[in-house]
Coordinates of C-alpha atoms in Angstrom, one line a residue:
Chain Y
X1 CA 0.0 0.0 0.0
X2 CA 2.6 2.5 1.1
X3 CA 5.2 1.6 -1.5
X4 CA 2.6 1.8 -4.3
X5 CA 1.6 5.2 -3.1
X6 CA 5.2 6.3 -3.0
X7 CA 5.7 5.2 -6.6
X8 CA 2.7 7.2 -7.4
X9 CA 3.8 10.3 -5.6
X10 CA 7.2 10.2 -7.2
X11 CA 5.8 9.7 -10.6
X12 CA 3.5 12.7 -10.4
X13 CA 6.1 15.4 -11.1
X14 CA 7.3 13.5 -14.2
X15 CA 3.7 13.2 -15.3
X16 CA 3.2 16.9 -14.8
X17 CA 5.9 17.7 -17.3
X18 CA 3.9 16.2 -20.1
X19 CA 1.1 18.3 -21.2
X20 CA -2.2 17.7 -19.3
X21 CA -1.4 14.4 -17.7
X22 CA -3.6 14.8 -14.7
X23 CA -6.8 15.9 -16.5
X24 CA -7.5 12.6 -18.1
X25 CA -7.1 9.9 -15.5
X26 CA -7.6 6.4 -17.0
X27 CA -10.4 4.4 -15.3
X28 CA -7.9 1.9 -14.0
X29 CA -5.8 4.5 -12.1
X30 CA -8.7 6.3 -10.3
X31 CA -8.8 3.5 -7.7
X32 CA -5.1 4.0 -7.0
X33 CA -5.6 7.8 -7.0
X34 CA -8.4 7.5 -4.5
X35 CA -6.3 5.2 -2.3
X36 CA -3.5 7.7 -2.5
X37 CA -5.9 10.5 -1.3
X38 CA -7.2 8.3 1.5
X39 CA -3.7 7.4 2.5
X40 CA -2.7 11.0 2.4
X41 CA -5.4 12.1 4.8
X42 CA -4.3 9.5 7.3
X43 CA -0.9 11.1 7.5
X44 CA 0.1 13.4 10.4
X45 CA 1.1 17.0 9.5
X46 CA 4.8 16.1 9.8
X47 CA 4.4 13.3 7.3
X48 CA 2.5 15.5 5.0
X49 CA 5.1 18.2 5.1
X50 CA 7.8 15.6 4.6
X51 CA 5.9 14.2 1.6
X52 CA 5.6 17.7 0.1
X53 CA 9.3 18.4 0.6
X54 CA 10.2 15.0 -0.8
X55 CA 8.2 15.7 -4.0
X56 CA 9.9 19.1 -4.3
X57 CA 13.2 17.4 -3.9
X58 CA 12.5 14.8 -6.5
X59 CA 11.2 17.5 -8.8
X60 CA 14.4 19.5 -8.4
X61 CA 16.4 16.4 -9.0
X62 CA 14.6 15.6 -12.3
X63 CA 14.8 19.1 -13.6
X64 CA 18.5 19.3 -12.7
X65 CA 19.3 16.0 -14.4
X66 CA 17.5 17.0 -17.7
X67 CA 19.1 20.5 -17.6
X68 CA 22.5 18.9 -17.1
X69 CA 22.0 16.5 -20.0
X70 CA 20.8 19.4 -22.3
X71 CA 23.6 21.7 -21.3
X72 CA 26.1 18.9 -22.0
X73 CA 24.8 18.5 -25.5
X74 CA 25.0 22.2 -26.0
X75 CA 28.6 22.2 -24.8
X76 CA 29.5 19.3 -27.1
X77 CA 27.8 21.0 -30.0
X78 CA 29.6 24.2 -29.4
X79 CA 32.9 22.2 -29.4
X80 CA 31.9 20.6 -32.7
X81 CA 30.9 24.0 -34.1
X82 CA 34.4 25.3 -33.3
X83 CA 36.0 22.4 -35.2
X84 CA 33.6 22.8 -38.1
X85 CA 34.5 26.5 -38.3
X86 CA 38.2 25.6 -38.3
X87 CA 37.6 23.0 -41.0
X88 CA 35.7 25.4 -43.2
X89 CA 38.5 27.9 -42.8
X90 CA 41.2 25.3 -43.5
X91 CA 39.4 24.1 -46.7
X92 CA 39.2 27.7 -47.8
X93 CA 42.9 28.2 -47.1
X94 CA 43.8 25.0 -48.9
X95 CA 41.6 26.0 -51.9
X96 CA 43.4 29.3 -52.1
X97 CA 46.8 27.7 -51.6
X98 CA 46.2 25.2 -54.4
X99 CA 45.0 28.0 -56.7
X100 CA 48.0 30.1 -55.8
X101 CA 50.3 27.1 -56.5
X102 CA 48.9 26.7 -60.0
X103 CA 49.0 30.4 -60.6
X104 CA 52.6 31.0 -59.4
X105 CA 53.8 27.9 -61.2
X106 CA 52.4 29.2 -64.5
X107 CA 54.0 32.6 -63.9
X108 CA 57.3 30.8 -63.2
X109 CA 57.1 28.9 -66.5
X110 CA 56.4 32.1 -68.4
X111 CA 58.9 34.5 -66.6
X112 CA 61.4 32.1 -65.1
X113 CA 61.4 34.3 -62.0
X114 CA 62.8 32.4 -59.0
X115 CA 60.5 34.1 -56.5
X116 CA 57.5 32.4 -58.3
X117 CA 59.2 29.0 -58.0
X118 CA 59.9 29.7 -54.3
X119 CA 56.2 30.5 -53.7
X120 CA 55.3 27.2 -55.4
X121 CA 57.8 25.3 -53.3
X122 CA 56.3 26.9 -50.2
X123 CA 52.9 25.4 -51.0
X124 CA 54.5 22.0 -51.7
X125 CA 56.1 22.2 -48.2
X126 CA 52.9 23.3 -46.6
X127 CA 50.8 20.5 -48.1
X128 CA 51.6 17.7 -45.5
X129 CA 50.7 20.1 -42.7
X130 CA 47.4 20.9 -44.4
X131 CA 46.7 17.2 -44.9
X132 CA 47.6 16.3 -41.3
X133 CA 45.4 19.1 -39.9
X134 CA 42.5 18.2 -42.2
X135 CA 42.7 14.6 -41.2
X136 CA 42.7 15.6 -37.5
X137 CA 39.6 17.8 -38.0
X138 CA 37.5 15.2 -39.8
X139 CA 38.6 12.2 -37.8
X140 CA 35.0 11.5 -36.7
X141 CA 33.4 11.8 -40.1
X142 CA 34.1 8.8 -42.4
X143 CA 32.3 10.6 -45.2
X144 CA 34.6 13.6 -45.1
X145 CA 37.6 11.2 -44.7
X146 CA 36.7 9.6 -48.0
X147 CA 36.6 13.0 -49.7
X148 CA 39.8 14.0 -47.9
X149 CA 41.6 10.9 -49.3
X150 CA 40.6 11.9 -52.8
X151 CA 41.5 15.5 -52.2
X152 CA 44.9 14.4 -50.9
X153 CA 45.6 12.3 -54.1
X154 CA 44.4 15.1 -56.3
X155 CA 46.7 17.6 -54.6
X156 CA 49.6 15.2 -54.9
X157 CA 48.9 14.8 -58.6
X158 CA 48.6 18.6 -59.2
X159 CA 51.8 19.3 -57.3
X160 CA 53.8 16.4 -58.9
X161 CA 52.6 17.5 -62.4
X162 CA 53.8 21.0 -61.7
X163 CA 57.1 19.7 -60.3
X164 CA 57.6 17.7 -63.5
X165 CA 56.9 20.8 -65.6
X166 CA 59.4 22.8 -63.6
X167 CA 62.0 20.1 -64.2
X168 CA 61.3 20.2 -68.0
X169 CA 61.5 24.0 -67.9
X170 CA 64.9 24.0 -66.2
X171 CA 66.1 21.4 -68.8
X172 CA 64.7 22.7 -72.0
X173 CA 63.7 26.3 -71.3
X174 CA 60.3 27.9 -72.1
X175 CA 60.1 26.3 -75.4
X176 CA 59.9 22.9 -73.8
X177 CA 57.0 23.8 -71.6
X178 CA 55.3 26.4 -73.7
X179 CA 52.2 24.3 -74.2
X180 CA 52.0 23.4 -70.5
X181 CA 52.5 27.0 -69.5
X182 CA 49.4 28.0 -71.5
X183 CA 47.2 25.2 -70.4
X184 CA 48.5 24.9 -66.8
X185 CA 50.3 21.8 -65.5
X186 CA 47.6 20.7 -62.9
X187 CA 44.7 22.7 -64.2
X188 CA 42.5 19.5 -64.5
X189 CA 43.4 18.4 -60.9
X190 CA 42.8 21.8 -59.6
X191 CA 39.3 21.8 -60.9
X192 CA 38.7 18.4 -59.2
X193 CA 40.2 19.9 -56.0
X194 CA 37.8 22.8 -56.2
X195 CA 35.0 20.4 -56.6
X196 CA 36.0 18.3 -53.6
X197 CA 36.6 21.2 -51.3
X198 CA 33.2 22.7 -52.2
X199 CA 31.6 19.4 -51.4
X200 CA 33.4 19.1 -48.1
X201 CA 32.5 22.7 -47.2
X202 CA 28.8 22.2 -48.1
X203 CA 28.8 19.0 -46.1
X204 CA 30.3 20.7 -43.0
X205 CA 27.9 23.7 -43.3
X206 CA 25.0 21.2 -43.4
X207 CA 26.3 19.5 -40.2
X208 CA 26.6 22.9 -38.5
X209 CA 23.1 23.8 -39.6
X210 CA 21.7 20.6 -38.1
X211 CA 23.5 21.1 -34.9
X212 CA 22.2 24.7 -34.6
X213 CA 18.7 23.4 -35.0
X214 CA 19.3 20.7 -32.4
X215 CA 20.9 23.1 -30.0
X216 CA 18.1 25.6 -30.3
X217 CA 15.6 22.8 -29.7
X218 CA 17.6 21.6 -26.7
X219 CA 17.8 25.1 -25.3
X220 CA 14.1 25.6 -25.7
X221 CA 13.4 22.3 -24.0
X222 CA 15.7 23.3 -21.1
X223 CA 14.1 26.7 -20.7
X224 CA 10.6 25.1 -20.9
X225 CA 11.6 22.4 -18.4
X226 CA 13.1 24.9 -16.0
X227 CA 9.9 27.0 -16.2
X228 CA 7.6 24.0 -15.6
X229 CA 9.9 22.8 -12.9
X230 CA 9.9 26.2 -11.1
X231 CA 6.2 26.3 -11.4
X232 CA 5.8 22.8 -10.0
X233 CA 8.2 23.6 -7.1
X234 CA 6.1 26.7 -6.5
X235 CA 2.9 24.7 -6.4
X236 CA 4.4 22.1 -4.2
X237 CA 5.9 24.7 -1.8
X238 CA 2.5 26.5 -1.7
X239 CA 0.9 23.2 -0.9
X240 CA 3.4 22.5 1.9
X241 CA 2.9 26.1 3.1
X242 CA -0.9 25.5 3.1
X243 CA -0.5 22.5 5.3
X244 CA 1.8 24.1 7.7
X245 CA -0.4 27.2 7.8
X246 CA -3.5 25.0 8.2
X247 CA -1.8 23.2 11.0
X248 CA -0.8 26.4 12.8
X249 CA -4.3 27.7 12.5
X250 CA -5.7 24.5 13.8
X251 CA -3.3 24.6 16.7
X252 CA -4.2 28.1 17.5
X253 CA -7.9 27.2 17.4
X254 CA -7.3 24.3 19.7
X255 CA -5.3 26.4 22.1
X256 CA -8.1 29.0 22.1
X257 CA -10.7 26.3 22.7
X258 CA -8.6 24.9 25.6
X259 CA -8.4 28.3 27.2
X260 CA -12.1 28.8 26.7
X261 CA -12.8 25.4 28.4
X262 CA -10.3 26.2 31.1
X263 CA -12.3 29.4 31.8
X264 CA -15.6 27.5 31.7
X265 CA -14.1 24.9 34.1
X266 CA -13.0 27.6 36.5
X267 CA -16.4 29.1 36.4
X268 CA -18.0 25.7 37.0
X269 CA -15.6 25.2 39.9
X270 CA -16.6 28.5 41.4
X271 CA -20.2 27.6 41.0
X272 CA -19.6 24.3 42.6
X273 CA -18.0 26.0 45.5
X274 CA -20.9 28.3 45.9
X275 CA -23.1 25.2 45.7
X276 CA -21.3 23.4 48.4
X277 CA -21.3 26.4 50.6
X278 CA -25.1 26.7 50.2
X279 CA -25.3 22.9 50.9
X280 CA -23.3 23.3 54.0
X281 CA -25.4 26.2 55.2
X282 CA -29.0 25.8 53.9
X283 CA -29.4 22.0 53.7
X284 CA -28.4 21.6 57.3
X285 CA -31.0 24.0 58.6
X286 CA -34.2 22.0 57.7
X287 CA -32.5 18.8 59.2
X288 CA -31.9 20.7 62.4
X289 CA -35.5 21.7 62.4
X290 CA -36.8 18.2 61.8
X291 CA -34.8 16.8 64.7
X292 CA -35.5 19.8 66.9
X293 CA -39.3 19.8 66.4
X294 CA -39.3 16.0 66.8
X295 CA -37.6 16.4 70.1
X296 CA -40.0 19.2 71.1
X297 CA -43.0 17.1 70.1
X298 CA -41.7 14.2 72.1
X299 CA -41.3 16.4 75.1
X300 CA -44.8 17.9 74.9
X301 CA -46.6 14.6 74.4
X302 CA -44.3 12.6 76.6
X303 CA -47.1 11.3 78.9
X304 CA -49.4 10.0 76.2
X305 CA -46.6 8.6 73.9
X306 CA -46.9 4.9 73.3
X307 CA -44.0 2.7 72.3
X308 CA -44.8 2.8 68.6
X309 CA -45.1 6.6 68.4
X310 CA -41.8 6.9 70.4
X311 CA -40.1 4.7 67.9
X312 CA -41.4 6.7 65.0
X313 CA -40.1 9.9 66.5
X314 CA -36.8 8.3 67.1
X315 CA -36.6 7.2 63.5
X316 CA -37.3 10.8 62.4
X317 CA -34.5 12.0 64.6
X318 CA -32.1 9.3 63.4
X319 CA -32.8 9.9 59.8
X320 CA -32.2 13.6 60.1
X321 CA -29.0 12.9 62.0
X322 CA -27.8 10.5 59.3
X323 CA -28.5 12.9 56.5
X324 CA -26.6 15.5 58.4
X325 CA -23.7 13.1 58.5
X326 CA -23.9 12.4 54.8
X327 CA -23.9 16.1 54.0
X328 CA -20.8 16.6 56.2
X329 CA -19.0 13.7 54.6
X330 CA -19.9 14.9 51.1
X331 CA -18.6 18.4 52.0
X332 CA -15.3 16.9 53.3
X333 CA -15.0 14.9 50.1
X334 CA -15.6 17.9 47.9
X335 CA -13.2 20.0 49.9
X336 CA -10.6 17.3 49.5
X337 CA -10.8 17.8 45.7
X338 CA -10.5 21.5 45.8
X339 CA -8.3 22.2 48.8
X340 CA -4.7 23.5 48.2
X341 CA -2.2 20.8 48.8
X342 CA 0.9 21.2 51.0
X343 CA 4.1 19.4 50.2
X344 CA 6.1 18.5 53.2
X345 CA 8.0 15.5 54.5
X346 CA 5.8 13.3 56.6
X347 CA 7.1 10.7 59.0
X348 CA 4.6 8.0 58.7
X349 CA 5.7 6.4 62.0
X350 CA 4.7 9.6 63.9
X351 CA 1.5 9.9 61.9
X352 CA 0.3 6.4 62.7
X353 CA 1.2 6.9 66.4
X354 CA -1.0 10.0 66.5
X355 CA -3.9 8.3 64.8
X356 CA -3.8 5.4 67.2
X357 CA -3.8 7.7 70.1
X358 CA -6.8 9.6 68.7
X359 CA -8.6 6.3 68.2
X360 CA -8.0 5.0 71.7
X361 CA -11.6 5.8 72.8
X362 CA -13.0 3.7 70.0
X363 CA -10.6 0.9 70.9
X364 CA -11.8 0.5 74.4
X365 CA -13.2 -3.0 75.1
X366 CA -11.5 -4.3 72.0
X367 CA -8.7 -6.8 71.9
X368 CA -6.5 -5.9 68.9
X369 CA -3.0 -7.3 68.1
X370 CA -1.1 -4.6 66.3
X371 CA 1.9 -5.3 64.0
X372 CA 3.4 -2.0 62.9
X373 CA 6.6 -2.1 60.8
X374 CA 9.1 0.7 60.6
X375 CA 7.6 3.1 58.1
X376 CA 9.4 5.5 55.8
X377 CA 9.0 9.3 55.4
X378 CA 6.9 10.4 52.4
X379 CA 6.2 13.6 50.6
X380 CA 2.7 15.1 50.8
X381 CA 0.0 17.0 52.6
X382 CA 0.0 16.0 56.3
X383 CA -3.7 16.5 57.1
X384 CA -4.7 14.7 53.9
X385 CA -2.5 11.7 54.4
X386 CA -3.6 11.6 58.0
X387 CA -7.2 11.3 56.7
X388 CA -6.1 8.4 54.5
X389 CA -4.5 6.3 57.2
X390 CA -7.2 7.3 59.7
X391 CA -9.8 5.9 57.3
X392 CA -7.9 2.8 56.6
X393 CA -7.2 2.0 60.2
X394 CA -10.7 2.9 61.4
X395 CA -12.0 0.6 58.7
X396 CA -9.7 -2.2 59.8
X397 CA -10.9 -1.7 63.4
X398 CA -14.5 -1.6 62.3
X399 CA -14.5 -4.7 60.1
X400 CA -12.7 -6.8 62.7
X401 CA -15.2 -6.0 65.4
X402 CA -16.7 -9.5 65.0
X403 CA -13.4 -11.2 65.7
X404 CA -12.5 -12.3 69.2
X405 CA -8.9 -11.2 68.6
X406 CA -8.4 -8.6 65.8
X407 CA -5.1 -8.6 64.0
X408 CA -4.1 -5.4 62.2
X409 CA -0.8 -5.0 60.4
X410 CA 0.6 -1.8 59.0
X411 CA 3.7 -2.1 56.8
X412 CA 5.5 -1.3 53.7
X413 CA 5.9 -3.6 50.7
X414 CA 9.6 -4.3 50.2
X415 CA 11.1 -4.1 46.8
X416 CA 8.2 -2.3 45.2
X417 CA 10.4 -0.7 42.6
X418 CA 12.1 2.6 42.7
X419 CA 9.2 4.8 41.5
X420 CA 6.8 4.4 44.4
X421 CA 6.5 3.5 48.1
X422 CA 3.7 0.9 48.6
X423 CA 2.2 0.9 52.1
X424 CA -0.5 -1.4 53.4
X425 CA -3.0 -1.9 56.1
X426 CA -4.0 -5.6 56.6
X427 CA -6.7 -7.0 58.9
X428 CA -8.3 -10.3 59.7
X429 CA -11.8 -8.9 59.5
X430 CA -14.8 -9.9 57.4
X431 CA -13.2 -8.9 54.1
X432 CA -15.1 -8.7 50.9
X433 CA -15.7 -10.5 47.7
X434 CA -13.1 -9.4 45.1
X435 CA -15.8 -9.1 42.4
X436 CA -17.0 -6.0 44.2
X437 CA -13.5 -4.5 44.4
X438 CA -14.1 -1.9 41.7
X439 CA -17.0 -0.5 43.7
X440 CA -15.0 -0.3 46.9
X441 CA -13.6 3.2 46.4
X442 CA -16.7 4.8 44.9
X443 CA -18.6 7.6 46.7
X444 CA -21.4 6.2 49.0
X445 CA -20.5 2.7 47.9
X446 CA -20.9 0.2 50.7
X447 CA -20.4 -3.6 50.6
X448 CA -22.1 -4.2 54.0
X449 CA -25.6 -3.6 55.2
X450 CA -26.1 -0.6 57.4
X451 CA -27.2 -2.8 60.3
X452 CA -23.9 -4.9 60.0
X453 CA -21.4 -2.0 60.1
X454 CA -22.1 1.6 60.3
X455 CA -20.7 4.3 58.0
X456 CA -21.7 6.5 55.1
X457 CA -19.4 5.0 52.5
X458 CA -17.3 8.0 51.9
X459 CA -14.1 7.0 53.6
X460 CA -12.5 5.0 50.8
X461 CA -13.6 7.5 48.2
X462 CA -11.7 10.1 50.2
X463 CA -8.7 7.8 50.4
X464 CA -8.6 7.3 46.7
X465 CA -9.1 11.0 45.9
X466 CA -6.3 12.0 48.2
X467 CA -3.9 9.4 47.0
X468 CA -4.7 10.3 43.4
X469 CA -4.0 14.0 44.2
X470 CA -0.6 12.8 45.5
X471 CA 0.1 11.1 42.2
X472 CA -0.3 7.6 43.7
X473 CA -2.6 4.6 43.5
X474 CA -4.9 2.9 46.0
X475 CA -6.3 -0.7 45.7
X476 CA -7.4 -3.6 47.9
X477 CA -7.2 -7.4 48.0
X478 CA -9.4 -9.6 50.1
X479 CA -10.7 -13.1 50.8
X480 CA -14.2 -13.0 52.2
X481 CA -14.2 -13.8 56.0
X482 CA -10.4 -14.0 56.0
X483 CA -9.5 -10.4 56.0
X484 CA -8.6 -7.6 53.7
X485 CA -5.4 -5.7 52.7
X486 CA -5.6 -2.1 51.5
X487 CA -2.6 -0.7 49.6
X488 CA -1.6 2.9 49.1
X489 CA 1.2 3.6 46.6
X490 CA 2.8 7.0 46.9
X491 CA 5.4 8.3 44.4
X492 CA 8.9 8.6 45.8
X493 CA 10.6 11.9 46.2
X494 CA 11.2 13.5 42.9
X495 CA 8.7 11.3 41.1
X496 CA 5.6 13.1 42.5
X497 CA 3.2 15.5 40.8
Chain I
X1 CA -26.1 42.4 88.5
X2 CA -25.8 40.9 85.0
X3 CA -29.3 39.4 85.1
X4 CA -30.6 42.7 83.8
X5 CA -28.5 42.6 80.7
X6 CA -30.3 41.2 77.6
X7 CA -29.0 38.5 75.2
X8 CA -29.2 39.6 71.6
X9 CA -30.1 36.8 69.3
X10 CA -29.8 37.5 65.5
X11 CA -31.6 34.8 63.6
X12 CA -33.6 35.2 60.4
X13 CA -35.0 31.7 60.5
X14 CA -38.1 31.7 62.8
X15 CA -37.8 27.9 63.3
X16 CA -34.2 28.2 64.4
X17 CA -35.1 31.1 66.6
X18 CA -38.0 29.1 68.2
X19 CA -35.7 26.1 68.8
X20 CA -33.0 28.3 70.3
X21 CA -35.6 30.0 72.6
X22 CA -37.0 26.6 73.6
X23 CA -33.5 25.6 74.5
X24 CA -33.0 28.7 76.6
X25 CA -36.4 28.3 78.2
X26 CA -35.2 25.2 79.8
X27 CA -32.5 27.3 81.5
X28 CA -34.9 30.1 82.4
X29 CA -33.0 32.7 80.4
X30 CA -35.3 32.9 77.5
X31 CA -37.0 36.0 78.9
X32 CA -33.7 37.9 78.6
X33 CA -33.4 37.1 74.9
X34 CA -34.1 39.9 72.4
X35 CA -34.7 38.5 68.9
X36 CA -33.6 40.3 65.8
X37 CA -34.6 38.9 62.4
X38 CA -31.9 40.5 60.3
X39 CA -28.6 42.4 60.5
X40 CA -30.2 45.8 60.2
X41 CA -32.4 45.2 63.3
X42 CA -29.2 44.2 65.2
X43 CA -27.6 47.5 64.4
X44 CA -30.9 49.4 65.1
X45 CA -30.9 47.8 68.5
X46 CA -27.2 48.5 69.2
X47 CA -27.5 52.1 68.2
X48 CA -30.9 52.6 69.9
X49 CA -32.7 53.6 66.8
X50 CA -35.8 52.7 64.8
X51 CA -38.1 50.3 66.7
X52 CA -35.6 50.2 69.5
X53 CA -35.5 54.0 70.0
X54 CA -37.2 53.8 73.4
X55 CA -35.4 50.7 74.7
X56 CA -33.7 50.8 78.1
X57 CA -30.1 51.8 77.6
X58 CA -27.1 49.6 77.9
X59 CA -25.2 47.1 75.7
X60 CA -26.4 43.5 75.6
X61 CA -24.5 40.8 77.6
X62 CA -23.7 39.0 74.3
X63 CA -24.7 39.0 70.7
X64 CA -25.4 35.6 69.0
X65 CA -24.9 36.3 65.3
X66 CA -26.1 34.1 62.4
X67 CA -23.9 34.5 59.3
X68 CA -26.5 34.4 56.6
X69 CA -29.1 37.0 57.2
X70 CA -31.2 39.3 54.9
X71 CA -30.3 43.0 54.5
X72 CA -27.0 43.1 56.5
X73 CA -25.3 39.8 57.0
X74 CA -23.5 38.5 60.1
X75 CA -20.0 39.4 59.0
X76 CA -21.0 43.0 58.2
X77 CA -22.7 43.4 61.6
X78 CA -19.6 42.0 63.2
X79 CA -17.4 44.4 61.2
X80 CA -19.5 47.4 62.3
X81 CA -19.5 46.3 66.0
X82 CA -15.8 45.8 66.2
X83 CA -15.1 49.0 64.4
X84 CA -17.1 51.1 66.9
X85 CA -15.2 52.0 70.1
X86 CA -18.4 51.9 72.2
X87 CA -19.6 48.5 70.8
X88 CA -16.3 46.7 70.6
X89 CA -16.3 45.3 74.1
X90 CA -19.6 43.4 73.5
X91 CA -18.8 39.7 73.2
X92 CA -19.9 38.4 69.8
X93 CA -20.5 34.7 69.2
X94 CA -21.0 33.5 65.7
X95 CA -23.8 30.9 65.7
X96 CA -24.1 29.4 62.2
X97 CA -24.6 26.4 60.0
X98 CA -21.4 27.1 58.0
X99 CA -18.3 25.1 58.7
X100 CA -16.5 26.7 55.7
X101 CA -13.0 27.6 56.5
X102 CA -13.1 31.1 55.0
X103 CA -16.1 32.0 57.2
X104 CA -14.2 30.9 60.3
X105 CA -11.1 32.7 59.2
X106 CA -12.9 35.9 58.4
X107 CA -15.0 35.9 61.6
X108 CA -11.9 35.6 63.8
X109 CA -10.1 38.1 61.8
X110 CA -12.9 40.6 62.4
X111 CA -12.7 40.0 66.1
X112 CA -15.4 37.4 66.9
X113 CA -15.2 36.1 70.4
X114 CA -16.4 32.6 69.6
X115 CA -17.6 30.6 66.6
X116 CA -20.1 27.8 67.1
X117 CA -21.5 25.5 64.4
X118 CA -25.1 24.6 65.0
X119 CA -25.3 20.8 65.3
X120 CA -27.9 19.0 63.4
X121 CA -28.9 16.8 66.3
X122 CA -31.3 18.7 68.5
X123 CA -29.8 17.3 71.7
X124 CA -26.5 18.7 70.8
X125 CA -28.0 21.9 69.6
X126 CA -29.9 22.1 72.9
X127 CA -26.8 21.6 75.1
X128 CA -24.8 24.0 72.9
X129 CA -27.4 26.8 73.2
X130 CA -27.9 26.1 76.9
X131 CA -24.2 26.3 77.6
X132 CA -23.7 29.4 75.4
X133 CA -26.7 31.2 77.0
X134 CA -25.6 30.3 80.5
X135 CA -22.0 31.1 80.0
X136 CA -22.3 34.4 78.1
X137 CA -25.6 35.5 79.7
X138 CA -25.1 34.5 83.3
X139 CA -21.5 33.4 84.1
X140 CA -19.5 35.8 82.0
X141 CA -19.0 39.3 83.5
X142 CA -19.7 41.7 80.7
X143 CA -17.7 44.9 80.2
X144 CA -18.8 47.9 82.3
X145 CA -19.9 50.2 79.5
X146 CA -23.4 51.4 79.2
X147 CA -25.3 52.1 76.0
X148 CA -24.3 55.1 73.9
X149 CA -24.9 57.9 76.4
X150 CA -23.8 60.7 74.2
X151 CA -27.3 62.1 73.9

C-alpha cells in the first residue's frame, strides 16, 4: 500500500511535465488515486510536510538532471561547431593555396622568375601540414575522410605535375614547356580539387546547420523544463505552506478552545464552591428543624406517647442525623478535591502513632493485636495523608469487630520498585468479595448492610481521591471472611506530581 | 447584676429562633433574649434607633450572630460592632450552620469572640445553646460600658 503510493507520488512530477497528464485519468488508475488521497489524509502533519518536501526534492532532481543533460549536449555542439569552423577555414585556405600554387607555377614557367618558384615550393612544403590538420579535424566523419583521401591524391597529382613541368623548364627552357605553360600543368586536378573542397564545405555547413537546430531545440526544452519545474516547485511549496499554515491555524484554534474550556471549568468550579457552601449552610437547617421539632414534640406529648409513636419519633431524629452526617461527609469529600495541597515531608511512624492515640476511645473494650513495621518518610499533605490512614485504620478496626482477637498489620511492601512506596493496612476482618473490588472506592458505595457495620461509604472514596492527588494509587485485596489488605502507593521523592 | 443585661439573638429563620428559645427556656434565660430577624435590626438595637429608640439603655451581655441574614449579613454586623469603640467590648458569638474555612477565618479576623457551628442533632444543639446562654448570659462578667450615652 505504502510503497505503491510512494511510486505514485514520485511519478507525479514526471507526469506533470507532459502536457495535461492529470486531467485525463484512466479508469484503472482512479482507484489508486483514491487510495492515495485516502492514504494522504491519514498522515500526520509532519508526514504531509515531509511528503511535500520529498516531492519538491524529487522535482528539483529531475529538472536538474535533464538540464544537465541538455547543457552537456550544448557544450559538445559548441565544441563541434568550433571544429567545423576551423575545417571550413582550412578548406578555404587549402583551396586558395592550391589555386595560388597553380598560378605562381604558370608565372614561373612564363617568366622564369625564381620568386615564383619559391612561392610554389612553399605550397609544396605546406601541403603535408594541411593534410595532417585536415585529417585531424575530420577524424570522426568517415564521409569527409573519404573525400579528404581523394583530395589528398588530387593535390599530390597537381603538385607532382607542376614539379615535373618545372624540371622540364629547367632542362629545356620555355620552349619545352610552352604548351604546358598556357594550359596549366595541374589545371584539371585543380578543378577536381575545387569540386571536392566545395563538397566538403557544403557537407560541413549542413552539419553545422543541423547542430544549430538541435541546440536551439535543446535550449528551448531546457528553458521550458526549468519553467515548468519552477512552477511545479512553487505549487508544491505552496501546498506545503498551506498544510503548515493550516496546522498552525488548527493549533491556535485548539489552544483558544482549551483556554475557553479552562475558563468554563474555572467558572464551573466557582459555581460548585458556591453550591457546596449553600449545601453546607442551607441544607443543614431543615434537618436541624426536623430533629428539633421531633424532640419538642416528644417532650410535649411525653405522657401520652406509646412505644410505637416513640419509635417513629426516634426514626425521624435518626434519619435527620444520618442525613446531616452524609452532608458533612460529602462536604469533606468535595473539599478534598479543591483544597490547596501542601508538600512537606511526613514521617509515617509519627502519623500512625498519633492516629492510634486519637482512636483510643474507640478501641476501648476491643482486643487488637497490632503489628506496625518501621515506616518511611513520604512527601505530601500531612492532614490529607492523616485522613487516608485514619480511614484505613478505622475501617480495619470496624470490620474486625466480630473477631475475638483482631489482628491489624501496618507495613510497607519491600522491593516495590524505585518509583513508588507501597504501604498497606491488613486486617483479619470480614473482608469482601473481590468481584466488588471496583466499587469499593466509589462515593457512597458500601459492601455491607447498614445494620452490620455503620458508615456512610465516603471513607475509601476520600482515600482514593487524596492518593490520586498525590500522584499515587490505591487498591485492595481480600478473601471473604479471611481479612482484607488495603494498599496505598505514593510516588517517591522527585517522582511526584 | 448581670441578670438585667439582655442577650441579643440575631436569627432570620423563625424555626431556628424558636428552637433556640425553647433551649434557653429550659435554663430560664429565654426572657432575657431579644430576637432580631436581620442584621439591620441588630444595628438598630445597638444604636438605639428605629423600633428600639425607646429601649432601656445599655449594651447586651452578648450577641449571637447568624452569618447568613437578609439586608445586612452577620460578617457585616460583626465588622460594624468591632469598628465602633463603644460597641467593641460586647462579646460576639457566631452561631451558624457554616463550617466553611473562609467563614471561620474571616470571623476571627474581624474579632469574633467565639464561633459555634449549629449541630444538626437537637440534643447537641440544645446543650450548645444552653451552655452558650448560661456562659455568656449568666456566668461571664460583661464589660462595664453602658449604652451610647452621648445624647
